[in-house]
Coordinates of C-alpha atoms (C1' of nucleotides) in Angstrom, one line a residue:
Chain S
X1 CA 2.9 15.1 19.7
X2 CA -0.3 15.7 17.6
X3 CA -0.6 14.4 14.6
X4 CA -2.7 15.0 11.8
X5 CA -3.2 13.4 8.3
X6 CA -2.7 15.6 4.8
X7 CA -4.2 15.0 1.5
X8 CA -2.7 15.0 -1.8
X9 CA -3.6 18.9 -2.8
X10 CA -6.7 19.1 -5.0
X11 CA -5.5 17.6 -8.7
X12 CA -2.6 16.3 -7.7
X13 CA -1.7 12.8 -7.6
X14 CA 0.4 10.5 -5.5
X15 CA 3.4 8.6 -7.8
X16 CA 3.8 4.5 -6.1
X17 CA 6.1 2.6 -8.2
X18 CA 4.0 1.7 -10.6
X19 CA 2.7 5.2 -11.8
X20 CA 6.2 6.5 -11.7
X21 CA 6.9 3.9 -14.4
X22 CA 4.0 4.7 -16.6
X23 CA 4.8 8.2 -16.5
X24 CA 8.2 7.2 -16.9
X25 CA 7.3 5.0 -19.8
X26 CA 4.9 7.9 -21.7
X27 CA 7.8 10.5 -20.9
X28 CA 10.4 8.2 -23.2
X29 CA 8.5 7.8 -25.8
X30 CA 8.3 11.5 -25.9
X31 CA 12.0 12.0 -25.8
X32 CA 12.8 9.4 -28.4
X33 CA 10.1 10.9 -30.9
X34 CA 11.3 14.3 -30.7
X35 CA 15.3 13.2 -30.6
X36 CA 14.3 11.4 -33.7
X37 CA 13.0 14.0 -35.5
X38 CA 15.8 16.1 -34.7
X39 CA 14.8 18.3 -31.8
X40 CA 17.2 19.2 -28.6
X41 CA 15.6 18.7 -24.9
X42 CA 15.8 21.3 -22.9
X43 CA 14.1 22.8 -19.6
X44 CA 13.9 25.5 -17.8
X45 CA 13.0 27.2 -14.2
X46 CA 9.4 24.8 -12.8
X47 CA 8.6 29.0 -11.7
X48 CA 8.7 32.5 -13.7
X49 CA 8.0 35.8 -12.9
X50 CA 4.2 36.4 -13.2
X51 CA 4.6 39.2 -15.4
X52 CA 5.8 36.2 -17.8
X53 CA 2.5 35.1 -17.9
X54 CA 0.8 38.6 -17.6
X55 CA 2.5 39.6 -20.6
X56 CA 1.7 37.1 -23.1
X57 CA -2.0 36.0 -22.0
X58 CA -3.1 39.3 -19.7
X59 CA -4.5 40.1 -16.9
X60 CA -6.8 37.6 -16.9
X61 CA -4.7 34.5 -16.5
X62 CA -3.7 35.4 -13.2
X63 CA -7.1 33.6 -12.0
X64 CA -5.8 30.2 -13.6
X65 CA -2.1 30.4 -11.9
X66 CA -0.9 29.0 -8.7
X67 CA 1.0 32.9 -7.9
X68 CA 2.7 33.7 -4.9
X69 CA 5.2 35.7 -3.4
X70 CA 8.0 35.0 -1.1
X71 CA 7.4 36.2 2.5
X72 CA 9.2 39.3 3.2
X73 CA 10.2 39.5 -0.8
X74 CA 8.7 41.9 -3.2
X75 CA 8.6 39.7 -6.4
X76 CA 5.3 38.1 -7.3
X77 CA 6.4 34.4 -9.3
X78 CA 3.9 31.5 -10.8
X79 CA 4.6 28.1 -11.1
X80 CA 4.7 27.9 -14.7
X81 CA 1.3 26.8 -16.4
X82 CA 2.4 26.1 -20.0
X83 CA 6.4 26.3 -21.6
X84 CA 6.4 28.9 -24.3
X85 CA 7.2 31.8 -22.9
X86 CA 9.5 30.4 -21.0
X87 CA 10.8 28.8 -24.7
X88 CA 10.8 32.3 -26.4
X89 CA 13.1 34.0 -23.1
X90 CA 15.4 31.5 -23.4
X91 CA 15.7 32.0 -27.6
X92 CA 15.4 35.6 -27.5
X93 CA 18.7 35.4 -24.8
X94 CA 20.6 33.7 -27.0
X95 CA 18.8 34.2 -30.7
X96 CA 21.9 35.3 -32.4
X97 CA 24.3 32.1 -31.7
X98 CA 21.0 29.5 -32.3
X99 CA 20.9 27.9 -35.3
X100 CA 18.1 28.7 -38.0
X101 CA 15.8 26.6 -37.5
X102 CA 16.3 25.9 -33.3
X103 CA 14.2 22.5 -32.8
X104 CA 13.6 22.1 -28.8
X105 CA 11.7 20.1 -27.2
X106 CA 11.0 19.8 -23.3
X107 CA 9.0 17.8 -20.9
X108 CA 7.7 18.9 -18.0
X109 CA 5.3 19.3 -15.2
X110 CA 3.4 22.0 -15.4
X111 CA 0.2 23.8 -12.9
X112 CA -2.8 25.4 -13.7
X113 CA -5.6 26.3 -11.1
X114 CA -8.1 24.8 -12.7
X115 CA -11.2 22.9 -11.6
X116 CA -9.8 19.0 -11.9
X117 CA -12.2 16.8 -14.1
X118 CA -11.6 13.7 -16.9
X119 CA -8.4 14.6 -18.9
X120 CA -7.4 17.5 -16.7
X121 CA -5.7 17.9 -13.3
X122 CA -3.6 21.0 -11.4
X123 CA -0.6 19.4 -12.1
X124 CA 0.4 17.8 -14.5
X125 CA 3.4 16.9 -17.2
X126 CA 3.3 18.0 -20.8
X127 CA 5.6 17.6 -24.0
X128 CA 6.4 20.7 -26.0
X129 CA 8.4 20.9 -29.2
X130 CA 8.9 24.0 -31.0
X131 CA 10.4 25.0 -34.3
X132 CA 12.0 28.5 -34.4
X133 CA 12.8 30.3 -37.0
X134 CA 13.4 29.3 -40.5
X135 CA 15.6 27.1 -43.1
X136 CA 16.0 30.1 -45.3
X137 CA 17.6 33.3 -44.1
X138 CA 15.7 36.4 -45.6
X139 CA 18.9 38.3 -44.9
X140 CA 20.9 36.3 -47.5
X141 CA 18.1 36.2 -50.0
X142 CA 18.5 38.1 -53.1
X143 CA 15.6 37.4 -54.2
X144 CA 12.7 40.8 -54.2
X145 CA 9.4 41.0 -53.4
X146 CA 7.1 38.6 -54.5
X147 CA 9.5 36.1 -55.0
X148 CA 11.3 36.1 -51.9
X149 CA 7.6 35.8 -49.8
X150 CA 7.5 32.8 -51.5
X151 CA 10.4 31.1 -50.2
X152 CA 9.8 32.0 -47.0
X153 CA 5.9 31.1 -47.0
X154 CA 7.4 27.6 -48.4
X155 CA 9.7 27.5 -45.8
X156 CA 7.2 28.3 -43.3
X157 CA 5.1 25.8 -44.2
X158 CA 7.6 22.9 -44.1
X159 CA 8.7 23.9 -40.5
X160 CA 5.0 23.4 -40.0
X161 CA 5.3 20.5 -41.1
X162 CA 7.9 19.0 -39.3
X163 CA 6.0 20.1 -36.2
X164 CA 3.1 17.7 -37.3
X165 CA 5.0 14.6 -38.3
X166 CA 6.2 14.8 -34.8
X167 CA 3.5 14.5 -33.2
X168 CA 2.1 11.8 -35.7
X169 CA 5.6 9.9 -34.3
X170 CA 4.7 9.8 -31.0
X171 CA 1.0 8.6 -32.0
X172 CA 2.7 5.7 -33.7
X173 CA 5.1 5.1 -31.3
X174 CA 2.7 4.2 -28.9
X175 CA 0.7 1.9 -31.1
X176 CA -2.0 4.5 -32.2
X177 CA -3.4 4.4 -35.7
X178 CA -5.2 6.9 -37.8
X179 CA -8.6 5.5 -37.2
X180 CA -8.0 6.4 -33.3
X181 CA -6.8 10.0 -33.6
X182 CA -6.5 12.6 -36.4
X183 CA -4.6 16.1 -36.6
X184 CA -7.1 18.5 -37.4
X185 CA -5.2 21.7 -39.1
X186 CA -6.7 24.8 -40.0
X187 CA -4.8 28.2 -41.3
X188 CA -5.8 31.4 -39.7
X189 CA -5.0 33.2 -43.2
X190 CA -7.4 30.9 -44.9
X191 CA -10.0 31.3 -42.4
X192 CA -9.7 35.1 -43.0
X193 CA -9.1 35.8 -46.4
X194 CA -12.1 32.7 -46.9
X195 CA -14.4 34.9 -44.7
X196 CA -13.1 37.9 -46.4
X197 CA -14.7 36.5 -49.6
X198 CA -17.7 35.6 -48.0
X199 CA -18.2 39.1 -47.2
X200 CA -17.7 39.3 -43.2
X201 CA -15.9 42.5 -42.7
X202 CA -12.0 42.5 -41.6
X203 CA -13.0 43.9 -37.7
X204 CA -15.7 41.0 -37.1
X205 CA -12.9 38.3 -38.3
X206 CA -11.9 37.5 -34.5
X207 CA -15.6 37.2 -33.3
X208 CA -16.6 35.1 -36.1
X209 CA -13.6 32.6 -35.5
X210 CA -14.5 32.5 -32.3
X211 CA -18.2 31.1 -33.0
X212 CA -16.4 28.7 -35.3
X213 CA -14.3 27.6 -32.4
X214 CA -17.4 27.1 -30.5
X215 CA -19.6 25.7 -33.0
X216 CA -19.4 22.2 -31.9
X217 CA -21.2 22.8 -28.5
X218 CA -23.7 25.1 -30.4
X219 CA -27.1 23.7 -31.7
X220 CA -27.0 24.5 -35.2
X221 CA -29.8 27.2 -35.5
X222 CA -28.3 29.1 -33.0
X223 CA -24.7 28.0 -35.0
X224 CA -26.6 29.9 -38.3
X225 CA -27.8 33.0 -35.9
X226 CA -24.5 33.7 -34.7
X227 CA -22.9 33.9 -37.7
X228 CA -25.1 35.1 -40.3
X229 CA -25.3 38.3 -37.8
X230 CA -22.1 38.9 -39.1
X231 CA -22.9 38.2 -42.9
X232 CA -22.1 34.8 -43.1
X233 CA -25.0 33.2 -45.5
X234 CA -25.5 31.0 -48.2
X235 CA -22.9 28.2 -49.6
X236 CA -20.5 29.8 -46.8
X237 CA -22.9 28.8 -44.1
X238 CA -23.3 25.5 -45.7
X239 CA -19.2 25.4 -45.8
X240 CA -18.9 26.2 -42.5
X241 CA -21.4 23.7 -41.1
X242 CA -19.5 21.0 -42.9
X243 CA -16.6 20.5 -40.3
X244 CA -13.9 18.3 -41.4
X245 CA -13.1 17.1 -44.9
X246 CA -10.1 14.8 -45.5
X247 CA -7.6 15.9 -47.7
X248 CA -6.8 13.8 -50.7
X249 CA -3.7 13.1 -52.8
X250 CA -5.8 14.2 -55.6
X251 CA -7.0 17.4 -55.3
X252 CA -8.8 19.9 -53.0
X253 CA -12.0 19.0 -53.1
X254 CA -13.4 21.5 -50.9
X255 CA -13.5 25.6 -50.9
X256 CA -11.6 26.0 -47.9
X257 CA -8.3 23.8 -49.2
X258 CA -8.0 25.9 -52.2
X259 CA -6.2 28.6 -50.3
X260 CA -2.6 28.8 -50.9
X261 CA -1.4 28.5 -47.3
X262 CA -3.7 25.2 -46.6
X263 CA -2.1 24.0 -49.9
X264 CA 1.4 24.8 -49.0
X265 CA 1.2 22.8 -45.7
X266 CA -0.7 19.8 -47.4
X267 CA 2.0 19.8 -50.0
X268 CA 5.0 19.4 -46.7
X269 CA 2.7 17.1 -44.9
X270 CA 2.6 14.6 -47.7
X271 CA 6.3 15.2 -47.8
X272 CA 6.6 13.8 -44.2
X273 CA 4.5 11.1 -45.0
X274 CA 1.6 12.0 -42.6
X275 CA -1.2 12.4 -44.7
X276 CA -3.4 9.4 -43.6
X277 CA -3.2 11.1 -39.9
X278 CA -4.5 14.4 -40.9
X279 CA -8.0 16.0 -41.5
X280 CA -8.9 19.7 -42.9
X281 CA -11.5 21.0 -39.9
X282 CA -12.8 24.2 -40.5
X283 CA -13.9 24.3 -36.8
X284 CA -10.4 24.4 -35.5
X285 CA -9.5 27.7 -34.9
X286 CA -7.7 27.8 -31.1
X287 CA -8.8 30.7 -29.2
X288 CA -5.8 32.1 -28.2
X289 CA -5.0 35.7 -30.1
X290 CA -1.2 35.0 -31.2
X291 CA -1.7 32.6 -33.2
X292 CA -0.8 33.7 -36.6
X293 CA -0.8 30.5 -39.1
X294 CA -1.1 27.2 -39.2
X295 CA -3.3 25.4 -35.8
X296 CA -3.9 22.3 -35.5
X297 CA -5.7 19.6 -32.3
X298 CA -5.1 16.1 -31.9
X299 CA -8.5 14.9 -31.6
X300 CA -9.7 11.3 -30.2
X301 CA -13.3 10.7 -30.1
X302 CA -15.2 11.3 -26.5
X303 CA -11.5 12.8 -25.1
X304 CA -10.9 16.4 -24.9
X305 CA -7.8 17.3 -27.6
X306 CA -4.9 15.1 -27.1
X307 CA -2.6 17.7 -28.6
X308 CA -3.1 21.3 -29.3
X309 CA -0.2 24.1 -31.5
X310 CA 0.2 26.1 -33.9
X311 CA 2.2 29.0 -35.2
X312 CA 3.2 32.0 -32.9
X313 CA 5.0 34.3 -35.5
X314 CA 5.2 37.4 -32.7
X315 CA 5.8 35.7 -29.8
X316 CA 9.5 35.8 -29.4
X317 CA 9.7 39.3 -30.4
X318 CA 7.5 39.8 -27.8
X319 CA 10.0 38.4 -24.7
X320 CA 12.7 40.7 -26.2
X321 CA 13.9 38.5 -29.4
X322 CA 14.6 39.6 -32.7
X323 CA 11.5 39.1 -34.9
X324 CA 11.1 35.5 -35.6
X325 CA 8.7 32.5 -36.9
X326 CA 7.8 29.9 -34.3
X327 CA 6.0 27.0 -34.6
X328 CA 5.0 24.1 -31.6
X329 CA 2.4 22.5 -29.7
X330 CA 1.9 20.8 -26.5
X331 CA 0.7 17.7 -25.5
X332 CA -0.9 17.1 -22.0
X333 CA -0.2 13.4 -19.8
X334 CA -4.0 13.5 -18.9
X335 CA -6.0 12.7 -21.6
X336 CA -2.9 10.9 -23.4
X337 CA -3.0 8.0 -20.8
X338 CA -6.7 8.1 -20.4
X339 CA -6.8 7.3 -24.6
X340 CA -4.3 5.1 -24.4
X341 CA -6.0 3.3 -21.6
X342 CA -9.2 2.8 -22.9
X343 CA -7.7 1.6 -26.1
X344 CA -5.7 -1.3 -24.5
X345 CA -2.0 0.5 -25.5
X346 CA -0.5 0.9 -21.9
X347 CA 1.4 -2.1 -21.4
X348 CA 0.7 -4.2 -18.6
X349 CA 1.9 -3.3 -14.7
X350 CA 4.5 -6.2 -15.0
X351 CA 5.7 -4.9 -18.2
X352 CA 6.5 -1.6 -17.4
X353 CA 8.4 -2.0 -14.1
X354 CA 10.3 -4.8 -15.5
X355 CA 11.3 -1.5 -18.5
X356 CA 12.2 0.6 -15.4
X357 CA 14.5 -1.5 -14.3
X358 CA 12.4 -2.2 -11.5
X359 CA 12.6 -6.2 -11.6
X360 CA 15.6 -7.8 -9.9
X361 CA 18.4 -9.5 -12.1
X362 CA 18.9 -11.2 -9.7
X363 CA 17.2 -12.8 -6.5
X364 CA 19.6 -14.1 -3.8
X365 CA 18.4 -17.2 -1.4
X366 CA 20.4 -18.9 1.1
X367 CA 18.5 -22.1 0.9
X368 CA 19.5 -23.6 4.7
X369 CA 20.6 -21.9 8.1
X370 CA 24.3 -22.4 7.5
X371 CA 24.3 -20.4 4.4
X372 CA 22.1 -17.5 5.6
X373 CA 25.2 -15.2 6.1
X374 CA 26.0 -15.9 2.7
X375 CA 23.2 -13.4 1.2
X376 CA 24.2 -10.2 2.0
X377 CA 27.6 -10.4 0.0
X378 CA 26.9 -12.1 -2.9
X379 CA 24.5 -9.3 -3.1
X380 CA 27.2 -7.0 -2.8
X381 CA 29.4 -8.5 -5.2
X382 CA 26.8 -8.8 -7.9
X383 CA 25.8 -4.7 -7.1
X384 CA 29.3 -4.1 -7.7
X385 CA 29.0 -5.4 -11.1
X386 CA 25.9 -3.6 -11.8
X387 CA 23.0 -6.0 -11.7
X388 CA 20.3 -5.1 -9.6
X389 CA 20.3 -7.7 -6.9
X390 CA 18.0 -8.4 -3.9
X391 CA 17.5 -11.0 -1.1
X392 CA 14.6 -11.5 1.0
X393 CA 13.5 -9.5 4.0
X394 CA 11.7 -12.4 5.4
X395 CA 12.6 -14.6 8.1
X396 CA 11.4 -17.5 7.1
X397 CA 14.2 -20.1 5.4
X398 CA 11.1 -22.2 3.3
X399 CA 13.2 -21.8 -0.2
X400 CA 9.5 -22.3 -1.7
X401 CA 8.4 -18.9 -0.5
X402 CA 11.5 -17.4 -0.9
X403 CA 11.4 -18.9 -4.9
X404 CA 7.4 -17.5 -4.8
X405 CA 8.8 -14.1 -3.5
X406 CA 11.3 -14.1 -6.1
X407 CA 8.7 -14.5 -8.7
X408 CA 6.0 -12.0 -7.3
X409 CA 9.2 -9.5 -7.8
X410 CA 9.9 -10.5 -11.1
X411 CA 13.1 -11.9 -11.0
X412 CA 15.1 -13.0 -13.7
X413 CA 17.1 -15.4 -12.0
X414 CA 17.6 -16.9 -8.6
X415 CA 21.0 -17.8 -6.6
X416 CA 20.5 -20.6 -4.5
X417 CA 23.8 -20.6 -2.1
X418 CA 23.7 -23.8 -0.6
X419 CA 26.4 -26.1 1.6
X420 CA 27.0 -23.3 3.9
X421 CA 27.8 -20.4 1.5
X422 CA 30.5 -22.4 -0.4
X423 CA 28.5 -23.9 -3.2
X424 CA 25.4 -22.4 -5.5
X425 CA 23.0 -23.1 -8.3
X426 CA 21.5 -20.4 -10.9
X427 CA 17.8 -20.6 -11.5
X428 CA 16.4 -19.0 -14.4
X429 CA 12.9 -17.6 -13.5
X430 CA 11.6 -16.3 -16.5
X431 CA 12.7 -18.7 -18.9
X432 CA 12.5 -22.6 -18.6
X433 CA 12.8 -22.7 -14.9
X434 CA 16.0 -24.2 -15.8
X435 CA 18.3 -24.9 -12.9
X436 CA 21.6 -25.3 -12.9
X437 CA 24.0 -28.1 -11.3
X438 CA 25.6 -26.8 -8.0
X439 CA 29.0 -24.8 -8.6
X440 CA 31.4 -23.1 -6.3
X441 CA 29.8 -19.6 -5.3
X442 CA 32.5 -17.7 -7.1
X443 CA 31.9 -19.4 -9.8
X444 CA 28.0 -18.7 -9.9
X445 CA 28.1 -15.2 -9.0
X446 CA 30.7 -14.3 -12.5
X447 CA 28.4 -16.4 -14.5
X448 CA 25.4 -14.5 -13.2
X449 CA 27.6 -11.4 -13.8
X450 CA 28.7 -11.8 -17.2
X451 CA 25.1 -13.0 -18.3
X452 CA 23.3 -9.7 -16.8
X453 CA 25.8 -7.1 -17.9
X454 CA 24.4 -4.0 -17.9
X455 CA 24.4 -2.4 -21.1
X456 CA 22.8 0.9 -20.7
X457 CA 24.5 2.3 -17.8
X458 CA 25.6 6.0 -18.3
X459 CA 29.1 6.7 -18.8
X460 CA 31.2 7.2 -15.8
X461 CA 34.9 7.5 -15.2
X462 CA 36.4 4.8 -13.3
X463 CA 40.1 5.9 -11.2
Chain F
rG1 C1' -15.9 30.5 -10.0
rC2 C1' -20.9 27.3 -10.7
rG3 C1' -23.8 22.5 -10.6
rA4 C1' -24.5 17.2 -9.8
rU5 C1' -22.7 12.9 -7.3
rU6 C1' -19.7 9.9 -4.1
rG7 C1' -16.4 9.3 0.5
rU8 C1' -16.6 2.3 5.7
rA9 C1' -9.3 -1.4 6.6
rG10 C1' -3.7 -0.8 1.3
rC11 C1' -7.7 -2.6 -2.7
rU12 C1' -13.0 -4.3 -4.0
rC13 C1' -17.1 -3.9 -1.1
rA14 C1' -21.1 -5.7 3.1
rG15 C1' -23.2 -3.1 7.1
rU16 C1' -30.8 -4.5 7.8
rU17 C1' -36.4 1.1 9.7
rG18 C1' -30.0 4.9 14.0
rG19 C1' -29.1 0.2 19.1
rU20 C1' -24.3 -3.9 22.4
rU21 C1' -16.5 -4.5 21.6
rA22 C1' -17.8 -2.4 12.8
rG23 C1' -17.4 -7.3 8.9
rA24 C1' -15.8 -10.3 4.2
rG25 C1' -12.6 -11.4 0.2
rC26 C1' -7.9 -10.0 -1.7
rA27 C1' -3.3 -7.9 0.0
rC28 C1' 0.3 -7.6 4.0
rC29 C1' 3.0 -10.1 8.4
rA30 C1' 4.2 -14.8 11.2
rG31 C1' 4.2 -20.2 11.8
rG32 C1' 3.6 -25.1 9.4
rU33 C1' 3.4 -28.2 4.7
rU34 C1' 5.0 -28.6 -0.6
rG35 C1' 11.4 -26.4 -3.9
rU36 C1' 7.8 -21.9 -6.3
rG37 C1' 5.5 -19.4 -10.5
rA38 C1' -3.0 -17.8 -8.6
rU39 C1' -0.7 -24.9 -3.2
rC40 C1' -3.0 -25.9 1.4
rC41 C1' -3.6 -25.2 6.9
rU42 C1' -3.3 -22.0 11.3
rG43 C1' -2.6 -17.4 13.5
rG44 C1' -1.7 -12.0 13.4
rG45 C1' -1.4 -6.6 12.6
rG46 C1' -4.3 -2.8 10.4
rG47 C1' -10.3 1.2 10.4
rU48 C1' -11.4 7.0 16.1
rC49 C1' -16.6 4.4 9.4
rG50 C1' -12.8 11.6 5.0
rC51 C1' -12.7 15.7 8.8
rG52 C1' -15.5 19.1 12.2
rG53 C1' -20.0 20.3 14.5
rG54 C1' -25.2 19.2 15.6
rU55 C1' -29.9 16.2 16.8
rU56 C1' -30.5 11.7 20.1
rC57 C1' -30.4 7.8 25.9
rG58 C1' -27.5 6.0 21.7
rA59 C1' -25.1 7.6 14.7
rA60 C1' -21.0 4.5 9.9
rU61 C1' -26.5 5.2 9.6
rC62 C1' -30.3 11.7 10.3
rC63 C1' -28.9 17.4 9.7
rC64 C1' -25.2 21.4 8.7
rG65 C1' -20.3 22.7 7.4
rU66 C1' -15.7 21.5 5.4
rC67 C1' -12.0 18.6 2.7
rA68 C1' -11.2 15.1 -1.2
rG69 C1' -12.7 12.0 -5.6
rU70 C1' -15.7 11.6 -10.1
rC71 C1' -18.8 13.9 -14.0
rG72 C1' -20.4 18.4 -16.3
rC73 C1' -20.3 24.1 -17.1
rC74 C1' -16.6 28.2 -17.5
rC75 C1' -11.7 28.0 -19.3
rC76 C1' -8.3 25.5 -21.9
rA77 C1' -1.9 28.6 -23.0

RNA sequence: GCGAUUGUAGCUCAGUUGGUUAGAGCACCAGGUUGUGAUCCUGGGGGUCGCGGGUUCGAAUCCCGUCAGUCGCCCCA
C-alpha cells in the first residue's frame, strides 16, 4: 500500500497534550469570567448557511470563508467565521420567552480564509459575550418622549457597560494589569454629531470615520489631506490627531468626552469599577457598518487588538427578531496567548497539565519480580475510586527508574507493592519525599483513596 | 490575493568551493549501577536532507515548481 504523509492544513495547528491544556486553561478562564458576571454559555452549529454570512457582511465576505457544498446537495454552507449571527438566529427564535437583558456567552473555534501571520491563523477559538436587549422595557414605560429616551439611553449605556467590565475580568484573571492593555472606547454618535459640528457634511460621515480608523498607518500629512478634503480643519484637526485621552474622575477634559453618550458610558464604567482599564481613543472607530454605539478594542502595545465589540442595535432585527439593542465583542486565542506569552503570564508546562488533571494521583510500582502482578489491580481498584492511577510501561524492575518515571510524570504519590503483592508503602512525591512504613496492600490503597478523593467530578447517578 | 524570508532525525542545530554508507546534543527505547527527583556506564531505534522535477559522472548543497512555517501588505466580523 502507498503511503503518503499530510500536513496540518495551512493555519491550522496540531493540539499534543500540552497545547490542549493551554487552550484548555485560556478557555476556563473565559467561562468563569463571563459565568461571573452573569452570562449563560451557549453554542451553536461549527457551520451555517452562507447566506448567514452573505446577509449580514455582503457579497464580499464570501472570499474570507471556508464555503462548500455537499456533493450531490444543492445548499451552499460556511464554516462559521465569527458567532453573531449565529447569536442573533438563535435570539430572534426564541426573543419572546428570553429574558430582558439575555447575557450569552460562547466559546468557540471559529475559520476564516485568511492569509496566517503573528496573532492570526485559519482556525482558531474565540470568546463572545453579548448583551441583548435591555433592563428597562419601553413597552411598560409611561414615561413620553424625551424622558423615556432617557431611560433607555441610560440603560443602554450600562448594558455597555457590563459588556466592558467583562472583558476587564478576564484581563485580571489572567494576571494583566492596566499598564499592559487598555479598552479603547469610542461612540459612533459622538463621532458624528462631533464631526457634525466641525462642519463635515452628514453623507461624508462614513468616509471620514473610515480615515480615522486608518489614521494610525497614515503619515500625518497625508492624515491632514485626507480629512481636511472633507472640511475637517482647525482645532478639529488638532482634536483628531490627538488619539487617546484618559478619562478622569474629575471631569472631561477633552472636546470629544463632552458628548452625552461618551458621558453616559463613563458614568456606568466607573460604576463597574473599570475605569483605570479604559482610555477615550478618538481613532477607534471599527470598520464594520452595523455598528450603531458604543466600540471599543483591547489594545496591547506591538499586538494587533486583543479584543474588539461594540453595539449592533439592528442586527437581530435583521435575522428575523423583533427590534432589539445588542451589545458584545469577541476575543480571539491568537494574539491573547501571544500577549500573555511574552509577558511571562502562561503558567509553566508542568503547571498546566498538573490543572488538567493530567498528572497521576497516583503512580503504581511493584518494586521486585514477585509483586509485578500486583500492578495492574491496585490500579484498578484505585480507578474505581476515582484517582487517576498509572503504572509503568517499562520492563525494567530498577525501582530507581521507575521512582524517576514517576516524577518526570508528575506524580503525586507512589505505591510501592512489595513482599509479593501482600504488603506496600505510600510515597509522597511532591511533598517531603516522605515514605511511609510498609502496610498491608489493602490497607495502602484506602489510605491513598481517601487522601485523593476526587472532589470535582461531575454528578452521576450511581444504581 | 500580493511581497520578503526560511524548511537537514520528536526538539535545537552542524554539514566545508556539489564528491564515498548524512552527523552532534537533548529526547525516546533496552541493559547495567545507585531507591529517584537534571546520577553514571553501555548499546539501540529513528532522517528517501518538506515534496516534485531539472542540471551534472555525481546534489542536502545549483536551477524551476509546489507545499508548509515566519514576518509584512490587504482584510480584520
Amino acid at each position: 500500500m502507498a503511503s503518503k504523509s499530510f500536513q496540518a492544513p495551512n493555519g491550522t495547528q496540531d493540539s499534543y497534550p500540552i497545547d490542549l491544556a493551554r487552550r484548555r486553561w485560556l478557555i476556563e478562564h473565559w467561562r468563569r469570567v463571563s459565568t461571573r458576571h452573569g452570562f449563560e454559555e451557549i453554542d451553536g452549529p461549527t457551520f451555517e448557511h452562507l447566506d448567514v454570512y452573505k446577509t449580514k457582511s455582503g457579497e464580499g465576505i464570501v472570499s474570507e470563508l471556508f464555503s462548500f457544498r455537499r456533493a450531490g446537495g444543492k445548499d451552499d454552507y460556511a464554516l462559521r467565521p465569527e458567532f453573531t449571527p449565529t447569536l442573533a438566529r438563535m435570539y430572534a427564535a426564541k426573543a419572546n420567552a428570553l429574558p430582558k437583558p439575555t447575557k450569552w456567552f460562547c466559546t468557540g473555534n471559529f475559520f476564516r480564509a485568511e492569509r496566517p501571520q503573528r496573532g492570526r491563523r485559519r482556525e482558531f477559538w474565540q470568546w463572545n459575550a453579548d448583551v441583548i436587549g435591555l433592563d428597562v422595557d419601553p413597552q411598560q414605560m409611561n414615561a413620553e418622549g424625551a424622558e423615556k429616551d432617557a431611560e433607555i439611553a441610560e440603560a443602554t449605556a450600562r448594558m455597555d457597560a457590563e459588556v466592558i467590565a467583562c472583558v476587564v475580568g478576564l484581563m485580571q484573571a489572567v494576571g494583566l494589569k492596566p499598564e499592559d492593555v487598555k479598552v479603547r472606547f469610542n461612540h459612533r454618535e459622538a463621532i458624528a454629531d462631533w464631526l457634525q459640528e466641525q462642519g463635515v457634511e452628514e453623507e461624508s460621515h462614513t468616509a471620514v470615520m473610515a480615515i480615522l480608523d486608518a489614521a494610525k498607518k497614515m503619515k500625518p500629512e497625508d492624515f491632514v489631506t485626507a480629512v481636511s478634503a472633507f472640511g475637517l480643519k482647525g482645532d478639529g484637526l488638532s482634536v483628531a490627531l490627538k488619539g487617546p485621552q484618559h478619562l478622569k474622575d474629575d471631569g472631561y477634559p477633552d472636546i470629544w468626552i463632552v458628548h452625552a453618550a461618551t458621558k453616559r458610558v463613563h458614568r456606568s464604567l466607573g460604576a463597574a469599577r473599570v475605569l483605570p482599564w479604559v482610555e477615550f481613543d478618538a481613532s477607534i472607530v471599527r470598520g464594520l457598518a452595523y455598528y450603531t454605539g458604543t466600540v471599543f478594542e483591547v489594545i496591547a502595545d506591538g499586538e494587533r487588538a486583543v479584543a474588539g465589540g461594540g453595539r449592533y442595535d439592528g442586527l437581530i432585527e435583521m435575522f428575523g427578531g423583533p427590534p432589539t439593542p445588542a451589545v458584545g465583542f469577541g476575543m480571539g486565542d491568537v494574539v491573547l496567548t501571544n500577549l500573555l506569552s511574552d509577558k511571562g503570564l502562561l503558567p509553566s508546562d508542568d503547571e498546566l497539565m498538573q490543572w488538567a488533571g493530567q498528572t497521576p494521583d497516583v503512580f503504581v510500582i511493584a518494586a521486585g519480580d514477585d509483586a509485578a502482578e500486583a500492578a495492574r489491580p491496585a490500579c484498578a481498584q484505585l480507578r474505581s475510586h476515582g484517582l487517576h492511577a498509572r503504572h509503568s510501561y517499562k520492563s525494567t524492575k530498577n525501582v530507581g527508574k521507575l521512582l524517576k518515571e514517576a516524577n518526570q510524570l508528575g506524580a503525586h504519590a507512589a505505591l510501592l507493592i512489595e513482599d509479593g503483592g501482600q504488603s506496600a508503602k505510600i510515597k509522597h512525591l511532591k511533598s517531603d519525599g516522605g515514605e511511609s512504613e510498609p502496610m498491608p496492600i489493602e490497607q495502602a490503597l484506602a489510605q491513598l483513596a481517601d487522601e485523593f478523593r476526587p472532589v470535582d467530578a461531575p454528578p452521576s447517578k450511581q444504581r
